[in-house]
PDB file of C-alpha atoms in Angstrom:
ATOM      1  CA  ASP A   1     -33.643  -4.638 -12.362  1.00 50.00           C
ATOM      2  CA  ALA A   2     -31.721  -6.832 -14.044  1.00 53.00           C
ATOM      3  CA  GLY A   3     -30.581 -10.407 -12.577  1.00 90.00           C
ATOM      4  CA  ILE A   4     -27.156 -11.369 -12.607  1.00 96.00           C
ATOM      5  CA  THR A   5     -25.679 -14.278 -10.460  1.00 96.00           C
ATOM      6  CA  GLN A   6     -21.933 -14.986 -10.139  1.00 97.00           C
ATOM      7  CA  SER A   7     -20.493 -18.103  -9.049  1.00 97.00           C
ATOM      8  CA  PRO A   8     -18.650 -19.437  -6.973  1.00 97.00           C
ATOM      9  CA  ARG A   9     -18.869 -16.015  -4.984  1.00 96.00           C
ATOM     10  CA  HIS A  10     -15.545 -17.286  -2.767  1.00 97.00           C
ATOM     11  CA  LYS A  11     -13.063 -19.594  -4.118  1.00 97.00           C
ATOM     12  CA  VAL A  12      -9.565 -20.420  -2.949  1.00 98.00           C
ATOM     13  CA  THR A  13      -7.099 -22.060  -5.220  1.00 97.00           C
ATOM     14  CA  GLU A  14      -3.517 -23.080  -5.558  1.00 97.00           C
ATOM     15  CA  THR A  15      -0.707 -21.366  -8.046  1.00 97.00           C
ATOM     16  CA  GLY A  16      -0.959 -22.740 -11.446  1.00 97.00           C
ATOM     17  CA  THR A  17      -4.465 -24.404 -11.027  1.00 97.00           C
ATOM     18  CA  PRO A  18      -7.518 -23.373 -13.880  1.00 97.00           C
ATOM     19  CA  VAL A  19     -10.158 -21.555 -12.271  1.00 98.00           C
ATOM     20  CA  THR A  20     -13.386 -20.569 -13.949  1.00 98.00           C
ATOM     21  CA  LEU A  21     -15.832 -17.650 -12.914  1.00 98.00           C
ATOM     22  CA  ARG A  22     -19.193 -18.102 -14.234  1.00 98.00           C
ATOM     23  CA  CYS A  23     -21.916 -15.019 -15.105  1.00 98.00           C
ATOM     24  CA  HIS A  24     -25.599 -15.898 -15.639  1.00 97.00           C
ATOM     25  CA  GLN A  25     -27.953 -13.159 -16.698  1.00 96.00           C
ATOM     26  CA  THR A  26     -31.792 -13.425 -17.248  1.00 95.00           C
ATOM     27  CA  GLU A  27     -32.195  -9.992 -18.897  1.00 93.00           C
ATOM     28  CA  ASN A  28     -31.392 -10.829 -22.333  1.00 94.00           C
ATOM     29  CA  HIS A  29     -28.717  -8.155 -22.443  1.00 95.00           C
ATOM     30  CA  ARG A  30     -26.348  -7.952 -25.328  1.00 96.00           C
ATOM     31  CA  TYR A  31     -23.015  -6.234 -23.681  1.00 96.00           C
ATOM     32  CA  MET A  32     -21.423  -8.157 -20.490  1.00 97.00           C
ATOM     33  CA  TYR A  33     -18.396  -7.111 -18.672  1.00 98.00           C
ATOM     34  CA  TRP A  34     -15.555  -8.683 -16.875  1.00 98.00           C
ATOM     35  CA  TYR A  35     -14.009  -6.221 -14.129  1.00 98.00           C
ATOM     36  CA  ARG A  36     -11.148  -6.658 -11.332  1.00 98.00           C
ATOM     37  CA  GLN A  37     -11.153  -4.538  -8.229  1.00 96.00           C
ATOM     38  CA  ASP A  38      -8.238  -4.246  -6.608  1.00 95.00           C
ATOM     39  CA  PRO A  39      -7.453  -1.220  -3.891  1.00 90.00           C
ATOM     40  CA  GLY A  40      -5.773   1.643  -5.956  1.00 89.00           C
ATOM     41  CA  HIS A  41      -6.663   0.451  -8.980  1.00 92.00           C
ATOM     42  CA  GLY A  42     -10.348   0.339  -8.652  1.00 92.00           C
ATOM     43  CA  LEU A  43     -12.366  -1.396 -11.353  1.00 95.00           C
ATOM     44  CA  ARG A  44     -10.054  -2.596 -14.366  1.00 96.00           C
ATOM     45  CA  LEU A  45     -11.666  -3.914 -17.324  1.00 97.00           C
ATOM     46  CA  ILE A  46     -10.539  -7.543 -18.509  1.00 98.00           C
ATOM     47  CA  HIS A  47     -12.835  -9.120 -21.005  1.00 97.00           C
ATOM     48  CA  TYR A  48     -16.073  -7.555 -22.547  1.00 97.00           C
ATOM     49  CA  SER A  49     -18.758  -9.305 -24.736  1.00 97.00           C
ATOM     50  CA  TYR A  50     -21.003  -7.521 -27.510  1.00 95.00           C
ATOM     51  CA  GLY A  51     -22.738 -10.782 -28.475  1.00 94.00           C
ATOM     52  CA  VAL A  52     -23.002 -14.152 -28.352  1.00 95.00           C
ATOM     53  CA  LYS A  53     -19.324 -15.443 -29.497  1.00 93.00           C
ATOM     54  CA  ASP A  54     -18.127 -12.058 -30.119  1.00 96.00           C
ATOM     55  CA  THR A  55     -15.243 -11.141 -27.427  1.00 96.00           C
ATOM     56  CA  ASP A  56     -12.561  -8.338 -26.993  1.00 95.00           C
ATOM     57  CA  LYS A  57      -9.883  -7.993 -24.551  1.00 95.00           C
ATOM     58  CA  GLY A  58     -10.084  -5.053 -21.751  1.00 94.00           C
ATOM     59  CA  GLU A  59      -6.845  -3.344 -20.220  1.00 93.00           C
ATOM     60  CA  VAL A  60      -5.376  -5.959 -18.038  1.00 96.00           C
ATOM     61  CA  SER A  61      -6.476  -9.258 -20.337  1.00 97.00           C
ATOM     62  CA  ASP A  62      -3.263 -10.866 -19.966  1.00 96.00           C
ATOM     63  CA  GLY A  63      -3.722 -14.432 -18.238  1.00 96.00           C
ATOM     64  CA  TYR A  64      -7.538 -14.447 -18.861  1.00 98.00           C
ATOM     65  CA  SER A  65      -9.816 -15.868 -21.152  1.00 97.00           C
ATOM     66  CA  VAL A  66     -13.808 -15.781 -21.623  1.00 98.00           C
ATOM     67  CA  SER A  67     -16.342 -17.480 -23.573  1.00 97.00           C
ATOM     68  CA  ARG A  68     -20.113 -16.869 -24.464  1.00 97.00           C
ATOM     69  CA  SER A  69     -21.713 -19.380 -26.064  1.00 96.00           C
ATOM     70  CA  LYS A  70     -25.391 -18.281 -24.904  1.00 96.00           C
ATOM     71  CA  THR A  71     -26.702 -14.880 -24.384  1.00 97.00           C
ATOM     72  CA  GLU A  72     -26.839 -15.551 -20.702  1.00 97.00           C
ATOM     73  CA  ASP A  73     -23.818 -16.765 -19.817  1.00 97.00           C
ATOM     74  CA  PHE A  74     -20.062 -15.132 -20.005  1.00 98.00           C
ATOM     75  CA  LEU A  75     -17.550 -17.555 -18.416  1.00 98.00           C
ATOM     76  CA  LEU A  76     -13.956 -15.966 -17.429  1.00 98.00           C
ATOM     77  CA  THR A  77     -11.079 -18.451 -17.227  1.00 98.00           C
ATOM     78  CA  LEU A  78      -7.791 -18.438 -15.512  1.00 97.00           C
ATOM     79  CA  GLU A  79      -5.927 -20.708 -17.291  1.00 94.00           C
ATOM     80  CA  SER A  80      -3.181 -21.282 -14.463  1.00 97.00           C
ATOM     81  CA  ALA A  81      -3.691 -18.977 -11.867  1.00 97.00           C
ATOM     82  CA  THR A  82      -1.406 -16.732 -10.352  1.00 97.00           C
ATOM     83  CA  SER A  83      -1.130 -14.852  -7.004  1.00 97.00           C
ATOM     84  CA  SER A  84      -1.191 -11.597  -8.717  1.00 97.00           C
ATOM     85  CA  GLN A  85      -4.717 -12.778  -9.963  1.00 98.00           C
ATOM     86  CA  THR A  86      -6.120 -12.800  -6.092  1.00 98.00           C
ATOM     87  CA  SER A  87      -8.859 -10.348  -6.596  1.00 98.00           C
ATOM     88  CA  VAL A  88     -12.454  -9.687  -6.599  1.00 96.00           C
ATOM     89  CA  TYR A  89     -14.248 -10.062  -9.809  1.00 98.00           C
ATOM     90  CA  PHE A  90     -17.434  -8.372 -11.134  1.00 97.00           C
ATOM     91  CA  CYS A  91     -19.431  -9.237 -13.726  1.00 98.00           C
ATOM     92  CA  ALA A  92     -21.938  -6.840 -15.258  1.00 97.00           C
ATOM     93  CA  SER A  93     -24.320  -6.205 -17.987  1.00 96.00           C
ATOM     94  CA  TRP A  94     -25.195  -3.283 -20.054  1.00 94.00           C
ATOM     95  CA  THR A  95     -28.821  -2.617 -19.468  1.00 92.00           C
ATOM     96  CA  ASN A  96     -31.671  -1.022 -21.534  1.00 91.00           C
ATOM     97  CA  SER A  97     -31.523   2.228 -20.023  1.00 88.00           C
ATOM     98  CA  GLY A  98     -27.799   2.717 -20.580  1.00 88.00           C
ATOM     99  CA  GLU A  99     -26.214   1.707 -17.123  1.00 90.00           C
ATOM    100  CA  LEU A 100     -23.866  -1.144 -16.183  1.00 93.00           C
ATOM    101  CA  PHE A 101     -25.408  -3.439 -13.556  1.00 94.00           C
ATOM    102  CA  PHE A 102     -23.135  -5.555 -11.279  1.00 96.00           C
ATOM    103  CA  GLY A 103     -23.327  -8.935  -9.902  1.00 96.00           C
ATOM    104  CA  GLU A 104     -22.354  -9.215  -6.528  1.00 95.00           C
ATOM    105  CA  GLY A 105     -18.479 -10.276  -7.223  1.00 96.00           C
ATOM    106  CA  SER A 106     -16.437 -13.587  -6.757  1.00 97.00           C
ATOM    107  CA  ARG A 107     -13.845 -13.402  -4.260  1.00 96.00           C
ATOM    108  CA  LEU A 108     -10.836 -15.306  -5.336  1.00 98.00           C
ATOM    109  CA  THR A 109      -7.585 -16.331  -3.210  1.00 98.00           C
ATOM    110  CA  VAL A 110      -4.567 -17.989  -5.241  1.00 98.00           C
ATOM    111  CA  LEU A 111      -2.326 -19.206  -2.397  1.00 96.00           C
TER     112      LEU A 111
ATOM    113  CA  ALA B   1      -6.009   8.520 -23.523  1.00 80.00           C
ATOM    114  CA  GLN B   2      -8.996   7.790 -21.644  1.00 88.00           C
ATOM    115  CA  ARG B   3      -8.670   8.049 -18.184  1.00 94.00           C
ATOM    116  CA  VAL B   4     -10.312   8.406 -15.024  1.00 96.00           C
ATOM    117  CA  THR B   5      -8.911  10.356 -12.081  1.00 97.00           C
ATOM    118  CA  GLN B   6      -9.821  10.295  -8.465  1.00 97.00           C
ATOM    119  CA  PRO B   7      -7.288  12.181  -6.393  1.00 96.00           C
ATOM    120  CA  GLU B   8      -8.363  11.030  -2.857  1.00 96.00           C
ATOM    121  CA  LYS B   9      -8.384   7.556  -1.758  1.00 96.00           C
ATOM    122  CA  LEU B  10     -10.211   8.486   1.941  1.00 97.00           C
ATOM    123  CA  LEU B  11     -12.474  11.264   2.255  1.00 98.00           C
ATOM    124  CA  SER B  12     -13.374  11.696   5.885  1.00 98.00           C
ATOM    125  CA  VAL B  13     -16.086  14.106   7.081  1.00 97.00           C
ATOM    126  CA  PHE B  14     -18.328  14.718  10.037  1.00 97.00           C
ATOM    127  CA  LYS B  15     -21.791  14.100   9.844  1.00 97.00           C
ATOM    128  CA  GLY B  16     -23.981  17.095   9.008  1.00 97.00           C
ATOM    129  CA  ALA B  17     -20.868  18.111   6.790  1.00 98.00           C
ATOM    130  CA  PRO B  18     -20.481  19.302   3.163  1.00 97.00           C
ATOM    131  CA  VAL B  19     -18.963  16.159   1.137  1.00 97.00           C
ATOM    132  CA  GLU B  20     -17.243  16.513  -2.126  1.00 97.00           C
ATOM    133  CA  LEU B  21     -15.711  13.670  -4.163  1.00 98.00           C
ATOM    134  CA  LYS B  22     -13.509  14.752  -6.815  1.00 98.00           C
ATOM    135  CA  CYS B  23     -13.522  13.194 -10.508  1.00 98.00           C
ATOM    136  CA  ASN B  24     -11.321  14.287 -13.358  1.00 97.00           C
ATOM    137  CA  TYR B  25     -11.520  12.741 -17.014  1.00 97.00           C
ATOM    138  CA  SER B  26      -9.556  12.653 -19.896  1.00 95.00           C
ATOM    139  CA  TYR B  27     -11.371  11.845 -23.154  1.00 92.00           C
ATOM    140  CA  SER B  28     -11.049  13.292 -26.584  1.00 89.00           C
ATOM    141  CA  GLY B  29     -14.977  12.701 -27.496  1.00 84.00           C
ATOM    142  CA  SER B  30     -18.171  13.851 -25.572  1.00 86.00           C
ATOM    143  CA  PRO B  31     -17.761  12.921 -22.420  1.00 90.00           C
ATOM    144  CA  GLU B  32     -20.467  10.576 -20.208  1.00 92.00           C
ATOM    145  CA  LEU B  33     -20.156  10.128 -16.838  1.00 95.00           C
ATOM    146  CA  PHE B  34     -21.296   8.178 -14.005  1.00 95.00           C
ATOM    147  CA  TRP B  35     -20.928   7.992 -10.386  1.00 96.00           C
ATOM    148  CA  TYR B  36     -21.358   4.296  -8.921  1.00 96.00           C
ATOM    149  CA  VAL B  37     -21.393   3.334  -5.166  1.00 97.00           C
ATOM    150  CA  GLN B  38     -20.524   0.593  -3.179  1.00 96.00           C
ATOM    151  CA  TYR B  39     -21.485  -0.081   0.241  1.00 95.00           C
ATOM    152  CA  SER B  40     -20.114  -2.498   2.386  1.00 91.00           C
ATOM    153  CA  ARG B  41     -19.979  -6.009   1.231  1.00 82.00           C
ATOM    154  CA  GLN B  42     -22.495  -5.029  -1.813  1.00 88.00           C
ATOM    155  CA  ARG B  43     -22.477  -5.058  -5.398  1.00 91.00           C
ATOM    156  CA  LEU B  44     -21.792  -1.906  -7.233  1.00 94.00           C
ATOM    157  CA  GLN B  45     -25.247   0.431  -7.701  1.00 93.00           C
ATOM    158  CA  LEU B  46     -25.296   3.641 -10.196  1.00 93.00           C
ATOM    159  CA  LEU B  47     -26.107   6.534  -7.836  1.00 94.00           C
ATOM    160  CA  LEU B  48     -26.269   8.964 -10.863  1.00 91.00           C
ATOM    161  CA  ARG B  49     -25.271  10.201 -14.502  1.00 90.00           C
ATOM    162  CA  HIS B  50     -25.084  13.109 -15.863  1.00 85.00           C
ATOM    163  CA  ILE B  51     -27.127  13.208 -18.828  1.00 80.00           C
ATOM    164  CA  SER B  52     -30.599  12.357 -16.206  1.00 78.00           C
ATOM    165  CA  ARG B  53     -29.244  15.792 -14.371  1.00 70.00           C
ATOM    166  CA  GLU B  54     -31.109  13.700 -11.343  1.00 76.00           C
ATOM    167  CA  SER B  55     -30.231  14.426  -7.543  1.00 75.00           C
ATOM    168  CA  ILE B  56     -29.966  10.748  -5.469  1.00 82.00           C
ATOM    169  CA  LYS B  57     -29.952  10.599  -2.325  1.00 90.00           C
ATOM    170  CA  GLY B  58     -29.221  14.243  -1.873  1.00 90.00           C
ATOM    171  CA  PHE B  59     -26.259  13.749  -4.148  1.00 94.00           C
ATOM    172  CA  THR B  60     -25.590  15.986  -7.187  1.00 93.00           C
ATOM    173  CA  ALA B  61     -22.519  16.048 -10.065  1.00 94.00           C
ATOM    174  CA  ASP B  62     -22.250  18.938 -12.389  1.00 89.00           C
ATOM    175  CA  LEU B  63     -20.140  18.077 -15.674  1.00 92.00           C
ATOM    176  CA  ASN B  64     -17.698  20.732 -16.129  1.00 92.00           C
ATOM    177  CA  LYS B  65     -16.235  20.376 -19.991  1.00 91.00           C
ATOM    178  CA  GLY B  66     -13.601  23.102 -19.176  1.00 93.00           C
ATOM    179  CA  GLU B  67     -11.794  21.837 -16.213  1.00 94.00           C
ATOM    180  CA  THR B  68     -12.930  18.053 -17.296  1.00 95.00           C
ATOM    181  CA  SER B  69     -14.348  17.443 -14.128  1.00 96.00           C
ATOM    182  CA  PHE B  70     -17.300  15.817 -12.701  1.00 96.00           C
ATOM    183  CA  HIS B  71     -17.169  16.277  -8.773  1.00 97.00           C
ATOM    184  CA  LEU B  72     -19.775  14.536  -6.928  1.00 96.00           C
ATOM    185  CA  LYS B  73     -21.459  16.896  -3.886  1.00 96.00           C
ATOM    186  CA  LYS B  74     -23.810  16.582  -0.660  1.00 96.00           C
ATOM    187  CA  PRO B  75     -24.107  19.538   1.344  1.00 96.00           C
ATOM    188  CA  PHE B  76     -24.914  17.860   4.545  1.00 97.00           C
ATOM    189  CA  ALA B  77     -23.149  14.207   4.998  1.00 97.00           C
ATOM    190  CA  GLN B  78     -25.033  11.252   6.547  1.00 97.00           C
ATOM    191  CA  GLU B  79     -23.517   8.125   8.497  1.00 97.00           C
ATOM    192  CA  GLU B  80     -25.380   5.967   5.759  1.00 96.00           C
ATOM    193  CA  ASP B  81     -23.346   7.355   3.097  1.00 97.00           C
ATOM    194  CA  SER B  82     -19.934   5.910   4.194  1.00 98.00           C
ATOM    195  CA  ALA B  83     -18.873   3.984   1.056  1.00 97.00           C
ATOM    196  CA  MET B  84     -16.487   3.341  -1.779  1.00 97.00           C
ATOM    197  CA  TYR B  85     -17.287   5.702  -4.483  1.00 98.00           C
ATOM    198  CA  TYR B  86     -16.525   5.659  -8.325  1.00 97.00           C
ATOM    199  CA  CYS B  87     -16.390   7.473 -10.984  1.00 97.00           C
ATOM    200  CA  ALA B  88     -16.581   6.454 -14.307  1.00 97.00           C
ATOM    201  CA  LEU B  89     -16.510   7.464 -18.197  1.00 96.00           C
ATOM    202  CA  TRP B  90     -18.176   5.778 -21.057  1.00 93.00           C
ATOM    203  CA  VAL B  91     -15.854   5.034 -24.069  1.00 90.00           C
ATOM    204  CA  TYR B  92     -16.437   3.836 -27.514  1.00 85.00           C
ATOM    205  CA  GLY B  93     -17.258   0.313 -27.570  1.00 81.00           C
ATOM    206  CA  ASN B  94     -19.896   0.806 -25.125  1.00 86.00           C
ATOM    207  CA  LYS B  95     -17.440   0.411 -21.961  1.00 91.00           C
ATOM    208  CA  LEU B  96     -17.231   2.365 -18.720  1.00 94.00           C
ATOM    209  CA  VAL B  97     -13.522   3.126 -17.477  1.00 95.00           C
ATOM    210  CA  PHE B  98     -13.369   3.436 -13.618  1.00 96.00           C
ATOM    211  CA  GLY B  99     -11.296   5.736 -11.564  1.00 96.00           C
ATOM    212  CA  ALA B 100      -9.506   4.210  -8.396  1.00 96.00           C
ATOM    213  CA  GLY B 101     -12.271   4.955  -6.170  1.00 96.00           C
ATOM    214  CA  THR B 102     -12.726   7.284  -2.882  1.00 97.00           C
ATOM    215  CA  ILE B 103     -13.748   6.104   0.482  1.00 97.00           C
ATOM    216  CA  LEU B 104     -15.981   8.069   2.255  1.00 98.00           C
ATOM    217  CA  ARG B 105     -16.157   7.699   5.991  1.00 98.00           C
ATOM    218  CA  VAL B 106     -18.920  10.008   7.857  1.00 98.00           C
ATOM    219  CA  LYS B 107     -17.878  10.435  11.684  1.00 97.00           C
ATOM    220  CA  SER B 108     -20.618  11.137  14.173  1.00 92.00           C
TER     221      SER B 108
END
């Protein structure tokens, strides 16, 4: 199985503060993704990356930015957190067997 | 438009009863579909995909292109099947589009 770790796993912050979530994978997978999970909406793609320094927007990218300076790390940044960004965030990578492998999730609460 | 619809937010069945979780999709290309499962407080994990035609944990799903459906079925539900189930569609650019999910509750 691919190894994906997310940090932090839980975070509480205040409106207007910047937040960075980190995703680290050890399998040298090219494609990586950030999704948010919300009741009634399922998982929605925020941003994804198809290589180092190659990223693109997903369906709910407003208010988020990403960076990928190394194959193994994919960072998600909320420049100025809002309460609507309270969610569970999942990182994933596309494995060599053609499936998405997910991290354990990061629960973010914006007060 | 690329879309996955799971019409049921919650499906509650008794242990031993048959289960069918519905999934419909909209995609102009040749569809590749997946079912993912999330047990309580765990990461999402792949349950099955249509191209492999496997039966995992007793679950099966058949792609019906005429009805644009990929329903997940199991003949006899078990309590350990209680989880959130997501149907997902592969789209160009190596992305998965997910449905809203269905919570399956299996009652004893």
